[in-house]
mmCIF file of C-alpha atoms and ligand atoms in Angstrom:
data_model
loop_
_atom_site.group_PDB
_atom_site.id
_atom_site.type_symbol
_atom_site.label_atom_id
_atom_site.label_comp_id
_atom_site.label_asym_id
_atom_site.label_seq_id
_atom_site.Cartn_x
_atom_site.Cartn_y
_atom_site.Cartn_z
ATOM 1 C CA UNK A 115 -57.638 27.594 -5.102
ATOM 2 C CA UNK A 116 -56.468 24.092 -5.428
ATOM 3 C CA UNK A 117 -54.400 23.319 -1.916
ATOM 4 C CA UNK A 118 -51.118 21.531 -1.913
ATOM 5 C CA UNK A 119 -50.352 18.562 0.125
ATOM 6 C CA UNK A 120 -47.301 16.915 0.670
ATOM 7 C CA UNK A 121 -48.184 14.090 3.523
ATOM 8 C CA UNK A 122 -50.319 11.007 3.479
ATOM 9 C CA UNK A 123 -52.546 12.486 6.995
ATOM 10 C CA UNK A 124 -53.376 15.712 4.506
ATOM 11 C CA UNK A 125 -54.673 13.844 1.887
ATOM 12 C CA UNK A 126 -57.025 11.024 4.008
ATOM 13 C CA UNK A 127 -57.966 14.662 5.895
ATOM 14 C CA UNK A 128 -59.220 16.299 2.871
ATOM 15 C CA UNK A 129 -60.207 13.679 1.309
ATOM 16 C CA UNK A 130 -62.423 11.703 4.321
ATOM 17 C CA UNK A 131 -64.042 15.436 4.446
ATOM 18 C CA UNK A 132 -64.894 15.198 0.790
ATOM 19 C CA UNK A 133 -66.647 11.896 1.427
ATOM 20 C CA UNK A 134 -68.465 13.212 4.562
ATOM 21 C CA UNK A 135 -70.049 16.332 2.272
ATOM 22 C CA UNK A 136 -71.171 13.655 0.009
ATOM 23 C CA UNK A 137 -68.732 13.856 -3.023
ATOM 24 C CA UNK A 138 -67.163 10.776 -5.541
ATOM 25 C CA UNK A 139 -63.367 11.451 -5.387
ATOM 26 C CA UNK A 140 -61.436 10.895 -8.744
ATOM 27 C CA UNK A 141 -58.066 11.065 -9.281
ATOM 28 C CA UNK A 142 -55.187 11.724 -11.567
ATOM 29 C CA UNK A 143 -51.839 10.137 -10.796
ATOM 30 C CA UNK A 144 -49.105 12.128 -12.869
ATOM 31 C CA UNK A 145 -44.941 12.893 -12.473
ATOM 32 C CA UNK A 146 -45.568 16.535 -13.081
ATOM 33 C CA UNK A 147 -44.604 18.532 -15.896
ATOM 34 C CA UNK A 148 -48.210 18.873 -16.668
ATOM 35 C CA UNK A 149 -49.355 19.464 -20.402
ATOM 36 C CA UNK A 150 -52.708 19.522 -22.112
ATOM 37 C CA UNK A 151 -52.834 15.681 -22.116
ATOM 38 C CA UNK A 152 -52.728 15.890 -17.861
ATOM 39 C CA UNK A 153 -55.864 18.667 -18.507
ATOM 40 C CA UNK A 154 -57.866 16.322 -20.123
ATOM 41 C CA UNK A 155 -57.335 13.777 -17.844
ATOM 42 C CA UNK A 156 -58.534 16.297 -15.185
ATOM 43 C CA UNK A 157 -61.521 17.718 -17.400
ATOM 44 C CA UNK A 158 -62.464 14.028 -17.458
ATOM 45 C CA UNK A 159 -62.337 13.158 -13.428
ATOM 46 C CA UNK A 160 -64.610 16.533 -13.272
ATOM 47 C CA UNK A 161 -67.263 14.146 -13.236
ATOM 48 C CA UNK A 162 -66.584 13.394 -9.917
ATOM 49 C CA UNK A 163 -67.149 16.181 -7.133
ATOM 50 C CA UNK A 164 -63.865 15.519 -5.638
ATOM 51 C CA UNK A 165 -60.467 15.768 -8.142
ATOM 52 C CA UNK A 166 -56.804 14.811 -6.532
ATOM 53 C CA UNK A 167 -53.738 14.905 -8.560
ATOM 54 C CA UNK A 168 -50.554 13.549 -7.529
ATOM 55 C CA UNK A 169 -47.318 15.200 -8.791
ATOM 56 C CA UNK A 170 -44.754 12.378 -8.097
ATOM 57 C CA UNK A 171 -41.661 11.629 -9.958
ATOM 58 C CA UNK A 172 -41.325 7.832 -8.529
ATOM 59 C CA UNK A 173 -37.866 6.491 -8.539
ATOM 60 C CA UNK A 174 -38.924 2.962 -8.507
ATOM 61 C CA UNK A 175 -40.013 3.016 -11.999
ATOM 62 C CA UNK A 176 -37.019 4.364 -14.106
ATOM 63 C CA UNK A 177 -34.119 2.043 -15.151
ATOM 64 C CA UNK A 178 -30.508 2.969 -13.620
ATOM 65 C CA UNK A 179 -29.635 4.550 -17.424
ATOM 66 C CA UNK A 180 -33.279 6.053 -17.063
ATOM 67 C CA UNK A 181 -33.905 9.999 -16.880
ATOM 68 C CA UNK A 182 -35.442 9.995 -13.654
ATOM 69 C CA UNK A 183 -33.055 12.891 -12.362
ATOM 70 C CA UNK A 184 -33.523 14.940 -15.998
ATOM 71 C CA UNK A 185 -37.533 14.132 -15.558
ATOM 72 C CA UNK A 186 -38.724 17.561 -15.720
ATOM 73 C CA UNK A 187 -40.037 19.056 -12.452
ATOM 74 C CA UNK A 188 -41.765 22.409 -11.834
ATOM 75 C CA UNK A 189 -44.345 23.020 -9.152
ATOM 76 C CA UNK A 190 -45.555 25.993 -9.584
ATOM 77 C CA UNK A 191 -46.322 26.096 -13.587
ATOM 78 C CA UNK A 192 -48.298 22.208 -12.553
ATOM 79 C CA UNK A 193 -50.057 23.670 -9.383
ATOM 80 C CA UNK A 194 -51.636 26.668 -12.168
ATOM 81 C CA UNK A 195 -52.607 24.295 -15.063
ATOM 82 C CA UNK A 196 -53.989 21.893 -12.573
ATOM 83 C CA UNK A 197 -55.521 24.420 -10.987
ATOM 84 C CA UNK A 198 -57.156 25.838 -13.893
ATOM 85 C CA UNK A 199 -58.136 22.222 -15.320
ATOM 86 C CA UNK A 200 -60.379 21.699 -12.164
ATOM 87 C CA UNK A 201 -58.372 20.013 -9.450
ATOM 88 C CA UNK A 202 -59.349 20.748 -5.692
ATOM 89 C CA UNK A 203 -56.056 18.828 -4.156
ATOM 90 C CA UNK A 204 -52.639 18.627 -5.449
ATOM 91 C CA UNK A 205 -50.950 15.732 -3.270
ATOM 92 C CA UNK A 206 -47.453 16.567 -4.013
ATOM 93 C CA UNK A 207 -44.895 14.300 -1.725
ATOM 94 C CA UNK A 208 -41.314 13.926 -1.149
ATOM 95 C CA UNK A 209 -39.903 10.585 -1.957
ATOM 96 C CA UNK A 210 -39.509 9.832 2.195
ATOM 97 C CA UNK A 211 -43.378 10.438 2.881
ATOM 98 C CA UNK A 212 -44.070 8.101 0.091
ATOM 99 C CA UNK A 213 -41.440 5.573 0.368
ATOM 100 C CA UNK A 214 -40.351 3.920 4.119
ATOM 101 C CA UNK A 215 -36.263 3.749 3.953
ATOM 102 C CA UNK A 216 -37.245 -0.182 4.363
ATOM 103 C CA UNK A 217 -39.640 -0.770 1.767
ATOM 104 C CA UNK A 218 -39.643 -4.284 0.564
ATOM 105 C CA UNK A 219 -43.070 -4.592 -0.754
ATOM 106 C CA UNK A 220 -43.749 -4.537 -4.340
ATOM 107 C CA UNK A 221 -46.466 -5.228 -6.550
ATOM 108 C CA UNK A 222 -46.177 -7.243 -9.524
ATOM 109 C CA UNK A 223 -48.117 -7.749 -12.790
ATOM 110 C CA UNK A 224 -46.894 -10.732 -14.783
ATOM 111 C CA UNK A 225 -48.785 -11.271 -18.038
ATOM 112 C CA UNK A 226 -49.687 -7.947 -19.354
ATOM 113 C CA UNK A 227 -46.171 -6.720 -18.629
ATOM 114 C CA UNK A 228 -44.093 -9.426 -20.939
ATOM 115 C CA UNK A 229 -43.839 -7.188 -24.186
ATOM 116 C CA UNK A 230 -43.960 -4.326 -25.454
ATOM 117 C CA UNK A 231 -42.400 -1.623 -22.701
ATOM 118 C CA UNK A 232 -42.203 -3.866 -20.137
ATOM 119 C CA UNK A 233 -39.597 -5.894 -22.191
ATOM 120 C CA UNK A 234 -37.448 -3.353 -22.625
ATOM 121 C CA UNK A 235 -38.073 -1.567 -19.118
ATOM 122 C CA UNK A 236 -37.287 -3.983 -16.813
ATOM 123 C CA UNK A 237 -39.112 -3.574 -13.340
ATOM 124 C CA UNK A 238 -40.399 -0.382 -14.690
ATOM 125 C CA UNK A 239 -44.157 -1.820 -14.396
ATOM 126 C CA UNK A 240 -43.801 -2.917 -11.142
ATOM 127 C CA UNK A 241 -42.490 0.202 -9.878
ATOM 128 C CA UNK A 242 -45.217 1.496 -11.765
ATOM 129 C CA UNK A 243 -47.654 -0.920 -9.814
ATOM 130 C CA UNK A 244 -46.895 -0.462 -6.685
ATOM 131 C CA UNK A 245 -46.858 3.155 -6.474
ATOM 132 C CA UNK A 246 -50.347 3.177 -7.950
ATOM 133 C CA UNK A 247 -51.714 0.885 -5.578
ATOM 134 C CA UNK A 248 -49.844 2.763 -2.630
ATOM 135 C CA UNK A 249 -51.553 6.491 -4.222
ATOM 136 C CA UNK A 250 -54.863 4.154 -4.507
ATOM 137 C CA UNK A 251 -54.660 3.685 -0.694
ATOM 138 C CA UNK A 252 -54.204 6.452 0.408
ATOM 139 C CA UNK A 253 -56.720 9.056 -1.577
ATOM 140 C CA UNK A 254 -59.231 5.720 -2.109
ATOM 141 C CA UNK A 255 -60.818 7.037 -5.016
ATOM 142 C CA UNK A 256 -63.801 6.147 -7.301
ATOM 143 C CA UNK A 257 -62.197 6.125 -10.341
ATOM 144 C CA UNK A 258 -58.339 6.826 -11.599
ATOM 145 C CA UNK A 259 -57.994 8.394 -15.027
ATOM 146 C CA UNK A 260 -54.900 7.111 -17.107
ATOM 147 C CA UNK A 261 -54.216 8.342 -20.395
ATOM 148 C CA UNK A 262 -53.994 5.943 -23.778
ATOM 149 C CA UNK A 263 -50.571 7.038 -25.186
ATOM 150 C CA UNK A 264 -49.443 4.288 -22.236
ATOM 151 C CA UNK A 265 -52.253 1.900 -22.852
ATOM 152 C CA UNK A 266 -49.856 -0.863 -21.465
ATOM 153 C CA UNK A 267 -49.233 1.257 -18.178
ATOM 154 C CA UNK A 268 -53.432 1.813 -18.381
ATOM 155 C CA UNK A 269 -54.313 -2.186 -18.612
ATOM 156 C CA UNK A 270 -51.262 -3.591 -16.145
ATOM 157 C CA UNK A 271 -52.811 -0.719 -13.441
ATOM 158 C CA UNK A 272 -56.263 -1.838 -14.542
ATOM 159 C CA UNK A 273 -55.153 -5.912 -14.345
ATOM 160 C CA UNK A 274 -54.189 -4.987 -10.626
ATOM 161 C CA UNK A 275 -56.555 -3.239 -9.270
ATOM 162 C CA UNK A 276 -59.171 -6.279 -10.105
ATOM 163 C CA UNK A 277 -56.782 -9.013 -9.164
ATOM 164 C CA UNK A 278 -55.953 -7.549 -5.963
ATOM 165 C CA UNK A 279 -60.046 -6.690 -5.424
ATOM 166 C CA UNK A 280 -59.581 -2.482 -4.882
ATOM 167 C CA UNK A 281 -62.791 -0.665 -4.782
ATOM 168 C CA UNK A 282 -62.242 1.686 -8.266
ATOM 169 C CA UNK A 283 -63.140 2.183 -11.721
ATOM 170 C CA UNK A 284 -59.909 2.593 -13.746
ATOM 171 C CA UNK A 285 -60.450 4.562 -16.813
ATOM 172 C CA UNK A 286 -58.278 4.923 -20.070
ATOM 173 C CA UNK A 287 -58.898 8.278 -21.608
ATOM 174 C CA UNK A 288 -57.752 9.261 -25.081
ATOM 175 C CA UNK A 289 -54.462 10.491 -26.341
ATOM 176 C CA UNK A 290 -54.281 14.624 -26.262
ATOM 177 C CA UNK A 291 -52.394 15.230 -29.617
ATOM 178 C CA UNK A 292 -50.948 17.992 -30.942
ATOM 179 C CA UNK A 293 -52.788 20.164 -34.069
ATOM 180 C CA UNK A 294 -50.037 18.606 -36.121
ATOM 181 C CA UNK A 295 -50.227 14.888 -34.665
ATOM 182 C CA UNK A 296 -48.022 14.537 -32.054
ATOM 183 C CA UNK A 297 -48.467 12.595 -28.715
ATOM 184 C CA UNK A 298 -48.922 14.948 -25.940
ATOM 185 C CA UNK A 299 -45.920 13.545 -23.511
ATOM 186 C CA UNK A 300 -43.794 15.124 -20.514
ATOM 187 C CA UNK A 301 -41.014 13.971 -22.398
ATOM 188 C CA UNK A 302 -41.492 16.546 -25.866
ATOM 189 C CA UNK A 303 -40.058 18.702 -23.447
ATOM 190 C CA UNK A 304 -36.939 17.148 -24.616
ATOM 191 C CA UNK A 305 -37.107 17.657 -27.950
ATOM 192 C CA UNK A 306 -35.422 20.655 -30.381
ATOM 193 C CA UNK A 307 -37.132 22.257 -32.745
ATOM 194 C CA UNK A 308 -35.286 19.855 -35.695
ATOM 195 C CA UNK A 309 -36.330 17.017 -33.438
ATOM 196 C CA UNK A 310 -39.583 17.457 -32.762
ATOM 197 C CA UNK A 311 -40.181 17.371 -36.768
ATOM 198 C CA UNK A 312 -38.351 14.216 -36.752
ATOM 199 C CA UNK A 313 -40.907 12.834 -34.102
ATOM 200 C CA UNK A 314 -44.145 13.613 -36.770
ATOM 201 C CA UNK A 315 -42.986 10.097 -38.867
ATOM 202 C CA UNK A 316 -44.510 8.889 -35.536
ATOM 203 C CA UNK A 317 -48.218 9.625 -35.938
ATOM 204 C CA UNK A 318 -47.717 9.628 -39.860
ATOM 205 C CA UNK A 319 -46.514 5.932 -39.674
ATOM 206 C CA UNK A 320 -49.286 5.065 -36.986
ATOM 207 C CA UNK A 321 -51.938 6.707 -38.856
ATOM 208 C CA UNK A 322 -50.604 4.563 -42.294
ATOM 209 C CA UNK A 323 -50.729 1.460 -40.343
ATOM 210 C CA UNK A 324 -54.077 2.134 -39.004
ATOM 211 C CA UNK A 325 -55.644 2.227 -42.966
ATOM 212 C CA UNK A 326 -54.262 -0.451 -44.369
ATOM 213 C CA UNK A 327 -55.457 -2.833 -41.191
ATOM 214 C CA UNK A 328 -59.065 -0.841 -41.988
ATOM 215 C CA UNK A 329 -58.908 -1.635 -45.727
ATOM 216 C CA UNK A 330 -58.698 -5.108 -44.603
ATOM 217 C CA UNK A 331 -54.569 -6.104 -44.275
ATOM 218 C CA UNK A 332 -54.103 -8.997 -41.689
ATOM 219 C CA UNK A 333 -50.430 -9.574 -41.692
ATOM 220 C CA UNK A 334 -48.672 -8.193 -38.618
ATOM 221 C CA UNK A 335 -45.358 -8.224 -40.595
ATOM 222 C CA UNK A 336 -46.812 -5.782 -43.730
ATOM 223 C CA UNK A 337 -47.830 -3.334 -41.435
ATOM 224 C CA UNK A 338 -45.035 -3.758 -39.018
ATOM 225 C CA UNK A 339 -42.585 -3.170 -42.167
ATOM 226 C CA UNK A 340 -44.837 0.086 -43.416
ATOM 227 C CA UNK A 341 -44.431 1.381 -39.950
ATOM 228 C CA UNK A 342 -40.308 0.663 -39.494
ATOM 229 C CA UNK A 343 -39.910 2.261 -43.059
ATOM 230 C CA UNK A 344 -42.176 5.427 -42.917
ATOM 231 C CA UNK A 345 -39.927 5.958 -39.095
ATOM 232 C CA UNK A 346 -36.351 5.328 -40.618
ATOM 233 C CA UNK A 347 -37.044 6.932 -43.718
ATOM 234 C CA UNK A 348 -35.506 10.317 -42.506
ATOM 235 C CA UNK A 349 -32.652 8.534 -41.094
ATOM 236 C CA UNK A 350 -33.191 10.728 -37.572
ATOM 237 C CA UNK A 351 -35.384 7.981 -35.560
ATOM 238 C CA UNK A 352 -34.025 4.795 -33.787
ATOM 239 C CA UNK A 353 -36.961 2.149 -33.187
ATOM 240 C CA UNK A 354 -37.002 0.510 -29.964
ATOM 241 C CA UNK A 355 -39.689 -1.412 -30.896
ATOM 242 C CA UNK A 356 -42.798 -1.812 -33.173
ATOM 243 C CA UNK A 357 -45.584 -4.440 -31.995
ATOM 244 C CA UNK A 358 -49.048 -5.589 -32.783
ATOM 245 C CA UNK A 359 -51.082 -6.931 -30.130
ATOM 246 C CA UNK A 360 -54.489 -8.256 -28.438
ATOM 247 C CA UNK A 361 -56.157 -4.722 -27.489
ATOM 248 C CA UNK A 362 -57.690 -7.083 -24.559
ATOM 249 C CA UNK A 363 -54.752 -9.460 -23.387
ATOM 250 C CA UNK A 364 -51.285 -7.478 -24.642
ATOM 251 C CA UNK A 365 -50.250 -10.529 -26.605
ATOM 252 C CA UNK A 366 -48.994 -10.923 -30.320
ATOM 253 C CA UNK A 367 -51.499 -11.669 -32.767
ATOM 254 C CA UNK A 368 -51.316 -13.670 -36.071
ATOM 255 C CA UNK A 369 -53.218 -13.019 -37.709
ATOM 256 C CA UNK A 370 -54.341 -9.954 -36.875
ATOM 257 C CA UNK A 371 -58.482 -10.183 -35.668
ATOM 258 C CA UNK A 372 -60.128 -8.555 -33.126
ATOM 259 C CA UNK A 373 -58.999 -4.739 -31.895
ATOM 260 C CA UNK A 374 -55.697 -4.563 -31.697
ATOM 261 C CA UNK A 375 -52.803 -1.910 -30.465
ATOM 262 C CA UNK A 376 -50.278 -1.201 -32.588
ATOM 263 C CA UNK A 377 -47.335 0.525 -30.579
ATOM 264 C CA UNK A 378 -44.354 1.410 -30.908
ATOM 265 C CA UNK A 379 -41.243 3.346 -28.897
ATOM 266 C CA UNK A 380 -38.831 4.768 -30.765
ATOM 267 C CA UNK A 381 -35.807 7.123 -30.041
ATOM 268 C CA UNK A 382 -35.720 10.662 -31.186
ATOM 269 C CA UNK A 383 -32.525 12.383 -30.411
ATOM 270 C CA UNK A 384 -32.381 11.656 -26.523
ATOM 271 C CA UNK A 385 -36.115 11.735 -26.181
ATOM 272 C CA UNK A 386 -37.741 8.040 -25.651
ATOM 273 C CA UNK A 387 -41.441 8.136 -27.365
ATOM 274 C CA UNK A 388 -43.725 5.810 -27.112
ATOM 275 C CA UNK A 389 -46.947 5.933 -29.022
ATOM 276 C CA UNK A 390 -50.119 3.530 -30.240
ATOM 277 C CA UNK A 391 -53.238 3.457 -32.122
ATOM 278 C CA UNK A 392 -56.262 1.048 -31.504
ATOM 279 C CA UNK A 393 -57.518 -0.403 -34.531
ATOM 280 C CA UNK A 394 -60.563 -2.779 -35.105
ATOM 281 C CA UNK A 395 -59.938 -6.044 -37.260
ATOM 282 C CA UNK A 396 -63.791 -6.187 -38.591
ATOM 283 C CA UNK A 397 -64.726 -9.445 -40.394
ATOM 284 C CA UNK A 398 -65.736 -8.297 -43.185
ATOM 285 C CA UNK A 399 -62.654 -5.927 -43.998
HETATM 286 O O1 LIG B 200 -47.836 7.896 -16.250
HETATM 287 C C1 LIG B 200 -47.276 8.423 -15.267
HETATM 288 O O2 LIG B 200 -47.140 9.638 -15.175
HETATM 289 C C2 LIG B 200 -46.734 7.529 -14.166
HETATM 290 O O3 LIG B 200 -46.295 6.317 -14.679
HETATM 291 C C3 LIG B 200 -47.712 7.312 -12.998
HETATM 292 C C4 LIG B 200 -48.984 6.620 -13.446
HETATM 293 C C5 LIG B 200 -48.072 8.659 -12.392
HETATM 294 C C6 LIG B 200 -47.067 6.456 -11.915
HETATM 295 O O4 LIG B 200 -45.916 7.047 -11.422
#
C-alpha cells in the first residue's frame, strides 16, 4: 500500500529509511490527475528500489488567465493508479507546507526558456524551476522521470539541475499516446467528445511533418506551413504556436540539420495542447 504524505519531515523520514535499507530513490513529480502517461513514468522509475510521486498543483507556474483553479484534482482515483503503477510514497502537500507565506526565492532558467512555451507562458518555467528544485531537495533522489510531450519543461529542469550542481540523473521518457494518436495529457480531461476528434489533426500534422523532414525536406517554413494547414484545415483548432528547433539547445534552426523538435501548442475548444516529435536531420536524406 503506497502511504500518503503531506509534510516535508514525512518524506526525508521515509525516504532517509529507504537509503539506510540500501535502496536508489526515483521520483515522479506530477499535478495529479494521473493518466497512463504518469504510469509509465512510474513503470520507468521501477528501476529504482525506492519510487516517490508528488501530486502538486503549483500555483507559481500558471499565468493569472491560467486554469490553475479548473486543473483537475482527485486524490483518491491518483493514490490507486499510482499505487498500482508501483509507487511506495505519494508526497501529496498543501500549498503552505510547500510554499513559506514569504517566499522570495526563485529559480530561473534563461536560454532554454526564450521560445517555444516559455514565450507565451511567461514565468511559467520558473515557477516550474523552482518547485522542482524545492521537490529535488527534499526527497533527494537518483533520478527524476519527466515525460517528452513537455520536452521544453524536460531540458529547462535538466539545464538546472547541472548548472546549479544537484546530485541526479534527469530522465526524459517517451510520450504515452493514445491507440488513435493522441498525447496522453491531464488536460484531455477537458475535451468533449467533438473536441477530442478535433485534437487528432495534432498527431496527424506532427506525424506529416516528421516524413517529409525524413525524406530529406530542410526548410523550416515547408514543414511549418504543412503543419499550420493539416491543424486549421477543420476550422476547430487555434495555433498558439508551431516551431522547429535544436533538439540539444531549444533554438531555431535554418536550415534544419541535426535532431530537431518540432512542437507546437495549439487551442482546442478551451483545452491548451501542446505536443512534439523528435526528428533526425541525417546527411544523407
Ligand atoms: O509536468 C508537470 O506536471 C509539472 O510541470 C511538474 C513537473 C510536476 C512541476 O509542477
Amino acid at each position: 500500500m503506497a502511504e500518503v504524505v503531506t509534510t516535508k519531515l514525512e518524506v526525508r523520514r521515509a525516504v532517509e529509511a529507504a537509503r539506510a535499507a540500501g535502496k536508489s530513490i526515483g521520483f515522479v513529480p506530477t499535478m495529479g490527475a494521473l493518466h497512463a502517461g504518469h504510469q509509465t513514468l512510474l513503470q520507468r522509475a521501477a528501476e529504482n528500489g525506492f519510487v516517490v510521486l508528488s501530486i502538486f498543483v503549483n500555483p507559481t507556474q500558471f499565468g493569472p488567465s491560467e486554469d490553475f483553479l479548473s486543473y483537475p484534482r482527485n486524490l483518491e482515483a491518483d493514490r490507486s493508479l499510482a499505487e498500482q503503477a508501483g509507487a511506495h510514497l505519494i508526497f501529496a502537500p498543501a500549498a503552505e507546507e510547500v510554499y513559506a507565506e514569504t517566499h522570495s526565492t526563485w529559480v530561473e532558467e534563461e536560454a532554454m526558456t526564450e521560445g517555444l512555451c516559455g514565450a507565451r507562458r511567461p514565468g511559467h518555467f520558473r515557477g516550474v524551476a523552482t518547485v522542482c528544485l524545492k521537490f529535488f531537495n527534499i526527497v533527494r533522489p537518483d533520478r527524476a522521470y519527466f515525460g517528452l510531450k513537455d520536452y521544453q519543461q524536460f531540458k529547462v529542469v535538466q539545464r538546472t539541475v547541472r548548472d546549479l550542481d544537484l546530485q541526479l540523473e534527469v530522465i526524459g521518457v517517451a510520450t504515452h499516446r493514445e491507440a488513435d494518436g493522441l498525447a496522453m495529457s491531464s488536460r484531455n480531461a477537458y475535451l468533449s467528445a467533438e473536441a477530442r476528434q478535433w485534437a487528432l489533426a495534432i498527431p496527424r500534422a506532427l506525424q506529416q511533418a516528421r516524413e517529409i523532414v525524413e525524406r530529406g525536406e530542410r526548410s523550416p517554413r515547408t514543414v511549418t506551413d504543412l503543419i499550420r494547414a493539416e491543424l486549421v484545415a477543420e476550422g476547430k483548432l487555434k495555433v498558439e504556436y508551431i516551431e522547429i528547433v535544436d533538439a540539444e539547445t531549444l533554438e531555431l534552426v535554418v536550415p534544419l540539420v541535426g535532431q530537431v523538435l518540432i512542437a507546437v501548442a495549439v487551442y482546442c475548444g478551451d483545452a491548451r495542447l501542446i505536443d512534439n516529435v523528435l526528428v533526425e536531420c541525417r546527411p544523407e536524406a
